[in-house]
mmCIF file of C-alpha atoms in Angstrom:
data_model
loop_
_atom_site.group_PDB
_atom_site.id
_atom_site.type_symbol
_atom_site.label_atom_id
_atom_site.label_comp_id
_atom_site.label_asym_id
_atom_site.label_seq_id
_atom_site.Cartn_x
_atom_site.Cartn_y
_atom_site.Cartn_z
ATOM 1 C CA MET A 1 -76.417 -32.774 4.711
ATOM 2 C CA ALA A 2 -75.013 -34.527 7.817
ATOM 3 C CA ARG A 3 -72.808 -32.882 10.235
ATOM 4 C CA ILE A 4 -69.606 -35.162 10.364
ATOM 5 C CA LEU A 5 -66.580 -35.530 12.637
ATOM 6 C CA VAL A 6 -63.470 -37.327 11.308
ATOM 7 C CA THR A 7 -60.424 -37.894 13.698
ATOM 8 C CA GLY A 8 -56.836 -37.920 12.213
ATOM 9 C CA ALA A 9 -57.906 -35.714 9.488
ATOM 10 C CA ARG A 10 -54.724 -33.735 8.985
ATOM 11 C CA ARG A 11 -53.149 -36.042 6.228
ATOM 12 C CA GLY A 12 -53.652 -39.374 4.605
ATOM 13 C CA ILE A 13 -57.104 -41.330 4.920
ATOM 14 C CA GLY A 14 -58.628 -38.651 7.218
ATOM 15 C CA ARG A 15 -57.699 -35.757 4.815
ATOM 16 C CA GLU A 16 -59.036 -37.604 1.954
ATOM 17 C CA ILE A 17 -62.195 -38.466 3.757
ATOM 18 C CA THR A 18 -63.053 -35.143 4.990
ATOM 19 C CA LEU A 19 -62.393 -33.727 1.356
ATOM 20 C CA THR A 20 -64.527 -36.208 -0.203
ATOM 21 C CA LEU A 21 -67.658 -35.832 2.308
ATOM 22 C CA ALA A 22 -67.325 -31.841 2.205
ATOM 23 C CA ARG A 23 -67.707 -32.062 -1.564
ATOM 24 C CA ALA A 24 -70.473 -34.305 -1.504
ATOM 25 C CA GLY A 25 -72.313 -31.452 0.395
ATOM 26 C CA HIS A 26 -71.682 -32.422 3.859
ATOM 27 C CA ASP A 27 -70.463 -30.292 6.838
ATOM 28 C CA VAL A 28 -67.317 -31.877 8.319
ATOM 29 C CA VAL A 29 -65.582 -30.956 11.498
ATOM 30 C CA ALA A 30 -61.900 -32.321 10.613
ATOM 31 C CA THR A 31 -60.000 -32.645 13.849
ATOM 32 C CA MET A 32 -55.933 -33.697 14.488
ATOM 33 C CA ARG A 33 -53.550 -33.117 17.091
ATOM 34 C CA ASP A 34 -51.919 -30.232 15.663
ATOM 35 C CA THR A 35 -53.910 -27.942 12.690
ATOM 36 C CA SER A 36 -50.605 -26.076 11.669
ATOM 37 C CA GLY A 37 -49.650 -27.252 8.404
ATOM 38 C CA SER A 38 -52.601 -28.392 7.432
ATOM 39 C CA ASP A 39 -54.070 -27.456 4.058
ATOM 40 C CA LEU A 40 -57.534 -28.136 4.803
ATOM 41 C CA ALA A 41 -58.635 -24.664 5.404
ATOM 42 C CA ASP A 42 -56.990 -23.185 2.335
ATOM 43 C CA ILE A 43 -58.866 -25.899 0.408
ATOM 44 C CA ALA A 44 -62.244 -25.098 2.131
ATOM 45 C CA ALA A 45 -62.133 -21.644 1.384
ATOM 46 C CA GLN A 46 -61.064 -22.130 -2.220
ATOM 47 C CA GLU A 47 -63.836 -24.437 -3.152
ATOM 48 C CA GLN A 48 -66.276 -23.022 -0.460
ATOM 49 C CA LEU A 49 -66.486 -26.149 1.447
ATOM 50 C CA ALA A 50 -68.289 -26.452 4.793
ATOM 51 C CA ILE A 51 -65.005 -27.705 6.707
ATOM 52 C CA SER A 52 -63.965 -26.179 10.168
ATOM 53 C CA LEU A 53 -60.974 -27.686 11.961
ATOM 54 C CA ALA A 54 -60.395 -28.465 15.531
ATOM 55 C CA VAL A 55 -57.759 -29.653 18.038
ATOM 56 C CA LEU A 56 -58.182 -33.110 19.381
ATOM 57 C CA ASP A 57 -55.933 -35.447 20.691
ATOM 58 C CA VAL A 58 -57.681 -38.813 21.051
ATOM 59 C CA ASP A 59 -55.405 -40.254 23.453
ATOM 60 C CA VAL A 60 -56.636 -37.990 26.407
ATOM 61 C CA ASP A 61 -59.477 -37.964 28.163
ATOM 62 C CA ALA A 62 -60.183 -34.435 29.016
ATOM 63 C CA ALA A 63 -59.425 -33.440 25.281
ATOM 64 C CA VAL A 64 -62.137 -35.406 23.867
ATOM 65 C CA ALA A 65 -64.479 -34.192 26.797
ATOM 66 C CA ALA A 66 -63.671 -30.937 26.350
ATOM 67 C CA LEU A 67 -64.084 -31.044 22.438
ATOM 68 C CA PHE A 68 -67.564 -32.570 22.501
ATOM 69 C CA ALA A 69 -68.793 -30.067 25.330
ATOM 70 C CA GLN A 70 -68.468 -27.434 22.819
ATOM 71 C CA PRO A 71 -71.683 -25.803 21.291
ATOM 72 C CA GLY A 72 -73.117 -27.833 18.402
ATOM 73 C CA MET A 73 -70.797 -30.963 18.980
ATOM 74 C CA ALA A 74 -73.987 -32.850 20.585
ATOM 75 C CA ALA A 75 -75.402 -32.375 17.199
ATOM 76 C CA ILE A 76 -72.726 -34.549 15.529
ATOM 77 C CA ASP A 77 -74.911 -36.987 12.964
ATOM 78 C CA VAL A 78 -71.611 -39.028 11.844
ATOM 79 C CA LEU A 79 -68.317 -40.084 13.789
ATOM 80 C CA ILE A 80 -65.665 -41.363 11.773
ATOM 81 C CA ASN A 81 -62.731 -42.788 13.823
ATOM 82 C CA ASN A 82 -59.817 -42.533 12.007
ATOM 83 C CA ALA A 83 -56.890 -41.319 13.754
ATOM 84 C CA GLY A 84 -54.440 -44.272 14.345
ATOM 85 C CA ILE A 85 -50.905 -45.193 14.769
ATOM 86 C CA LEU A 86 -48.430 -47.919 13.709
ATOM 87 C CA SER A 87 -45.307 -50.053 15.072
ATOM 88 C CA ILE A 88 -43.562 -52.822 13.349
ATOM 89 C CA ASN A 89 -41.811 -54.928 15.608
ATOM 90 C CA ALA A 90 -41.710 -58.547 17.388
ATOM 91 C CA LEU A 91 -43.100 -58.833 20.348
ATOM 92 C CA GLU A 92 -40.183 -59.337 22.337
ATOM 93 C CA ASP A 93 -38.723 -56.315 20.956
ATOM 94 C CA GLU A 94 -41.670 -53.737 21.279
ATOM 95 C CA THR A 95 -41.773 -52.023 24.571
ATOM 96 C CA ILE A 96 -44.679 -51.853 26.852
ATOM 97 C CA ALA A 97 -44.865 -48.278 26.410
ATOM 98 C CA MET A 98 -45.629 -48.592 22.740
ATOM 99 C CA MET A 99 -47.699 -51.344 22.915
ATOM 100 C CA GLN A 100 -49.836 -49.147 25.188
ATOM 101 C CA ALA A 101 -49.431 -45.867 22.999
ATOM 102 C CA VAL A 102 -50.660 -47.993 20.036
ATOM 103 C CA MET A 103 -53.632 -49.137 21.937
ATOM 104 C CA ASN A 104 -54.285 -45.693 23.557
ATOM 105 C CA THR A 105 -54.774 -44.067 20.120
ATOM 106 C CA ASN A 106 -55.894 -46.696 17.941
ATOM 107 C CA PHE A 107 -58.655 -48.612 20.357
ATOM 108 C CA PHE A 108 -59.222 -46.259 23.337
ATOM 109 C CA GLY A 109 -59.221 -43.053 21.224
ATOM 110 C CA PRO A 110 -62.362 -44.321 19.245
ATOM 111 C CA VAL A 111 -63.790 -45.507 22.639
ATOM 112 C CA ARG A 112 -63.270 -42.147 24.099
ATOM 113 C CA CYS A 113 -65.313 -40.527 20.932
ATOM 114 C CA MET A 114 -67.735 -43.004 20.792
ATOM 115 C CA LYS A 115 -68.848 -42.432 24.473
ATOM 116 C CA ALA A 116 -68.848 -39.009 23.614
ATOM 117 C CA VAL A 117 -71.164 -39.032 20.634
ATOM 118 C CA VAL A 118 -73.443 -42.606 21.859
ATOM 119 C CA PRO A 119 -75.869 -40.656 24.474
ATOM 120 C CA ALA A 120 -77.157 -37.879 22.112
ATOM 121 C CA MET A 121 -77.306 -40.222 19.141
ATOM 122 C CA ARG A 122 -79.170 -42.834 21.236
ATOM 123 C CA MET A 123 -81.441 -40.068 22.508
ATOM 124 C CA ARG A 124 -82.410 -38.953 19.079
ATOM 125 C CA ARG A 125 -82.667 -42.322 17.845
ATOM 126 C CA GLN A 126 -80.214 -41.566 14.934
ATOM 127 C CA GLY A 127 -76.669 -41.536 14.091
ATOM 128 C CA LEU A 128 -73.926 -43.301 12.381
ATOM 129 C CA ILE A 129 -70.359 -44.255 13.827
ATOM 130 C CA ILE A 130 -67.737 -45.674 11.226
ATOM 131 C CA ASN A 131 -64.439 -46.992 12.444
ATOM 132 C CA ILE A 132 -61.412 -47.152 10.107
ATOM 133 C CA THR A 133 -59.830 -50.714 11.120
ATOM 134 C CA SER A 134 -57.797 -52.731 9.214
ATOM 135 C CA ILE A 135 -57.325 -56.129 7.461
ATOM 136 C CA ALA A 136 -54.858 -56.428 10.646
ATOM 137 C CA GLY A 137 -58.295 -56.275 12.688
ATOM 138 C CA GLN A 138 -59.020 -59.791 10.615
ATOM 139 C CA MET A 139 -55.612 -61.352 10.572
ATOM 140 C CA ALA A 140 -52.605 -60.974 12.768
ATOM 141 C CA ALA A 141 -49.406 -61.063 11.002
ATOM 142 C CA PHE A 142 -45.845 -60.948 12.544
ATOM 143 C CA THR A 143 -44.447 -57.652 14.038
ATOM 144 C CA HIS A 144 -48.272 -56.426 14.196
ATOM 145 C CA SER A 145 -48.631 -57.467 17.888
ATOM 146 C CA ALA A 146 -49.266 -53.954 19.012
ATOM 147 C CA TYR A 147 -51.421 -52.766 15.724
ATOM 148 C CA ALA A 148 -53.410 -55.905 15.038
ATOM 149 C CA SER A 149 -54.413 -56.136 18.480
ATOM 150 C CA SER A 150 -55.582 -52.567 18.431
ATOM 151 C CA LYS A 151 -57.611 -53.407 15.498
ATOM 152 C CA PHE A 152 -58.930 -56.707 16.590
ATOM 153 C CA ALA A 153 -60.007 -54.753 19.730
ATOM 154 C CA LEU A 154 -61.639 -52.116 18.001
ATOM 155 C CA GLU A 155 -63.439 -54.417 15.753
ATOM 156 C CA ALA A 156 -64.854 -56.181 18.870
ATOM 157 C CA ALA A 157 -65.977 -53.093 20.644
ATOM 158 C CA SER A 158 -67.600 -52.181 17.216
ATOM 159 C CA GLU A 159 -69.603 -55.359 16.746
ATOM 160 C CA ALA A 160 -70.784 -55.206 20.354
ATOM 161 C CA LEU A 161 -71.709 -51.542 20.027
ATOM 162 C CA ALA A 162 -73.743 -52.069 16.709
ATOM 163 C CA GLN A 163 -75.765 -54.851 18.786
ATOM 164 C CA GLU A 164 -76.504 -52.368 21.860
ATOM 165 C CA LEU A 165 -77.454 -49.409 19.435
ATOM 166 C CA ALA A 166 -79.541 -51.415 16.797
ATOM 167 C CA PRO A 167 -82.711 -51.026 18.828
ATOM 168 C CA PHE A 168 -82.169 -47.177 18.882
ATOM 169 C CA GLY A 169 -81.940 -46.827 15.236
ATOM 170 C CA VAL A 170 -78.154 -45.856 15.636
ATOM 171 C CA ARG A 171 -75.809 -47.686 13.170
ATOM 172 C CA VAL A 172 -72.137 -48.716 13.383
ATOM 173 C CA ALA A 173 -69.944 -49.951 10.508
ATOM 174 C CA LEU A 174 -66.363 -50.757 9.854
ATOM 175 C CA ILE A 175 -64.071 -50.199 7.089
ATOM 176 C CA GLU A 176 -61.038 -52.683 6.712
ATOM 177 C CA PRO A 177 -58.456 -51.482 4.101
ATOM 178 C CA GLY A 178 -55.632 -53.221 2.966
ATOM 179 C CA ILE A 179 -51.999 -51.480 2.364
ATOM 180 C CA ILE A 180 -53.058 -47.646 1.566
ATOM 181 C CA ALA A 181 -50.740 -45.348 -0.271
ATOM 182 C CA THR A 182 -50.430 -42.936 2.701
ATOM 183 C CA ASP A 183 -47.504 -41.288 4.214
ATOM 184 C CA MET A 184 -47.399 -43.513 7.283
ATOM 185 C CA ALA A 185 -47.312 -46.565 4.773
ATOM 186 C CA VAL A 186 -44.529 -44.932 2.555
ATOM 187 C CA ALA A 187 -42.193 -42.192 3.620
ATOM 188 C CA ASN A 188 -43.030 -42.405 7.551
ATOM 189 C CA LEU A 189 -43.385 -46.244 7.615
ATOM 190 C CA PRO A 190 -42.084 -47.032 10.923
ATOM 191 C CA GLN A 191 -39.028 -49.337 11.305
ATOM 192 C CA PRO A 192 -38.301 -52.360 13.438
ATOM 193 C CA ARG A 193 -35.330 -52.621 15.665
ATOM 194 C CA THR A 194 -32.083 -52.761 13.934
ATOM 195 C CA ASP A 195 -30.530 -55.030 16.931
ATOM 196 C CA SER A 196 -33.463 -57.667 16.714
ATOM 197 C CA ALA A 197 -33.126 -61.389 16.719
ATOM 198 C CA TYR A 198 -35.916 -61.745 14.490
ATOM 199 C CA PRO A 199 -36.214 -61.478 10.583
ATOM 200 C CA HIS A 200 -39.837 -60.556 10.609
ATOM 201 C CA GLY A 201 -39.268 -56.755 10.976
ATOM 202 C CA GLY A 202 -37.338 -56.822 7.434
ATOM 203 C CA ARG A 203 -39.797 -58.955 5.875
ATOM 204 C CA MET A 204 -42.905 -56.397 6.905
ATOM 205 C CA VAL A 205 -40.836 -53.505 5.528
ATOM 206 C CA ALA A 206 -40.368 -55.331 2.400
ATOM 207 C CA MET A 207 -43.991 -56.294 2.090
ATOM 208 C CA ASN A 208 -44.515 -52.740 2.272
ATOM 209 C CA ALA A 209 -41.974 -51.570 -0.224
ATOM 210 C CA ASP A 210 -44.217 -50.739 -2.876
ATOM 211 C CA ALA A 211 -46.916 -49.308 -0.774
ATOM 212 C CA LYS A 212 -46.865 -45.857 -2.830
ATOM 213 C CA ASN A 213 -48.544 -47.986 -5.507
ATOM 214 C CA GLY A 214 -51.095 -49.430 -3.308
ATOM 215 C CA THR A 215 -54.782 -48.640 -3.097
ATOM 216 C CA SER A 216 -55.329 -44.906 -3.246
ATOM 217 C CA PRO A 217 -57.004 -43.035 0.143
ATOM 218 C CA ALA A 218 -59.622 -41.795 -2.300
ATOM 219 C CA VAL A 219 -60.998 -45.483 -2.442
ATOM 220 C CA VAL A 220 -61.269 -45.522 1.426
ATOM 221 C CA ALA A 221 -62.952 -42.018 1.049
ATOM 222 C CA ASN A 222 -65.534 -42.956 -1.389
ATOM 223 C CA ALA A 223 -66.461 -46.100 0.514
ATOM 224 C CA VAL A 224 -66.859 -43.990 3.699
ATOM 225 C CA LEU A 225 -69.300 -41.834 1.548
ATOM 226 C CA ASP A 226 -71.269 -44.650 0.258
ATOM 227 C CA ILE A 227 -72.083 -45.681 3.779
ATOM 228 C CA VAL A 228 -72.619 -42.022 5.040
ATOM 229 C CA ASP A 229 -75.053 -41.589 1.864
ATOM 230 C CA GLY A 230 -76.710 -44.917 2.897
ATOM 231 C CA ARG A 231 -75.646 -46.884 -0.571
ATOM 232 C CA ASN A 232 -74.052 -49.438 1.605
ATOM 233 C CA ILE A 233 -75.360 -50.774 4.755
ATOM 234 C CA ALA A 234 -72.729 -53.494 5.434
ATOM 235 C CA PHE A 235 -71.185 -53.807 8.604
ATOM 236 C CA ARG A 236 -67.995 -54.498 7.472
ATOM 237 C CA THR A 237 -66.375 -53.051 4.047
ATOM 238 C CA ARG A 238 -63.077 -54.102 2.604
ATOM 239 C CA CYS A 239 -61.149 -51.523 0.813
ATOM 240 C CA GLY A 240 -58.490 -52.414 -1.767
ATOM 241 C CA GLN A 241 -57.660 -55.440 -4.077
ATOM 242 C CA ASP A 242 -55.122 -56.320 -1.554
ATOM 243 C CA ALA A 243 -57.198 -56.366 1.433
ATOM 244 C CA GLU A 244 -59.675 -59.064 -0.682
ATOM 245 C CA MET A 245 -56.531 -61.010 -1.617
ATOM 246 C CA PHE A 246 -54.478 -61.179 1.952
ATOM 247 C CA LEU A 247 -57.951 -61.974 3.469
ATOM 248 C CA ALA A 248 -58.778 -64.810 1.035
ATOM 249 C CA MET A 249 -55.110 -66.317 1.572
ATOM 250 C CA ARG A 250 -55.680 -66.069 5.106
ATOM 251 C CA SER A 251 -58.960 -67.918 5.512
ATOM 252 C CA SER A 252 -57.852 -70.648 2.788
ATOM 253 C CA MET A 253 -55.461 -71.683 5.508
ATOM 254 C CA SER A 254 -55.708 -73.252 8.690
ATOM 255 C CA ASP A 255 -54.039 -71.507 11.763
ATOM 256 C CA GLU A 256 -51.391 -73.920 11.677
ATOM 257 C CA ALA A 257 -50.343 -73.386 8.310
ATOM 258 C CA TRP A 258 -50.622 -69.552 8.833
ATOM 259 C CA ILE A 259 -48.003 -70.164 11.585
ATOM 260 C CA ALA A 260 -45.825 -72.727 9.797
ATOM 261 C CA MET A 261 -45.324 -70.158 6.826
ATOM 262 C CA SER A 262 -43.010 -68.206 8.954
ATOM 263 C CA ASP A 263 -41.232 -70.943 10.635
ATOM 264 C CA THR A 264 -37.987 -69.969 9.009
ATOM 265 C CA LEU A 265 -35.024 -67.616 9.451
ATOM 266 C CA ASP A 266 -34.245 -67.718 5.835
ATOM 267 C CA ASP A 267 -36.224 -64.680 3.884
ATOM 268 C CA GLY A 268 -35.837 -66.537 0.161
ATOM 269 C CA VAL A 269 -37.711 -69.387 1.835
ATOM 270 C CA PHE A 270 -40.285 -67.248 3.436
ATOM 271 C CA PHE A 271 -41.076 -65.143 0.471
ATOM 272 C CA GLY A 272 -41.190 -68.243 -1.820
ATOM 273 C CA ARG A 273 -43.913 -69.473 0.518
ATOM 274 C CA MET A 274 -45.798 -66.226 0.617
ATOM 275 C CA MET A 275 -45.796 -66.117 -3.114
ATOM 276 C CA ALA A 276 -47.114 -69.604 -3.694
ATOM 277 C CA ALA A 277 -49.733 -69.036 -0.937
ATOM 278 C CA MET A 278 -50.845 -65.343 -2.574
ATOM 279 C CA GLN A 279 -51.207 -67.450 -5.949
ATOM 280 C CA GLY A 280 -53.655 -69.975 -4.592
#
């Protein structure tokens, strides 16, 4: 049984990861900015699962330092960085404040948590860090200037850290989901500015319109469990059929072709091109 800390566990992927790991017999610390409204404590009591809730805002240095200074937190065997936020806007429309907010949560948040656990893991010569990134960490699409930048950055830091920790027996792994059927992608999908000169925000919303039928968070949670239990030793793991499809499509195109696919203001022309590319 491993002692595991999950960030962003209140709902969506983080909640599913927490339940999957606990049901597999692991001791899980489920962290979130606000524990009110979370059903994890009730489920844990009903099913007699080893889940404890803790307040954590990964955006704040002091909050991260305070949590990991608590008794028992030095003994974390596995850190799962899942907390994240999304914004959909053309770069010209995106505010600097929002760009900074996305980077703070999606990149600096995991970095803060990794720096908190790495010393003890290195000294024990044992540990595992799993970072939930995205296919947006491998391919940058319009309106994802903030989101994709944060995921690209996290992938780079993770790859560097994996090499640094390898001599000490500590493993780093990435999970790259496609479109996941979560609240963030469905009911609470961020909306682009309505006064934009760019058609791309509406296109991204349209591409997410069927997100409720997308990959279940359980697929991501099961992928995490396979890594935690040693059944998957890959550095990168993609989750969802759409993840494989989108990344295969992107890898089959030159940079210039990828950019040229969007060089029209006509949505019909764009989606025709997209469908043709998706079909190979």
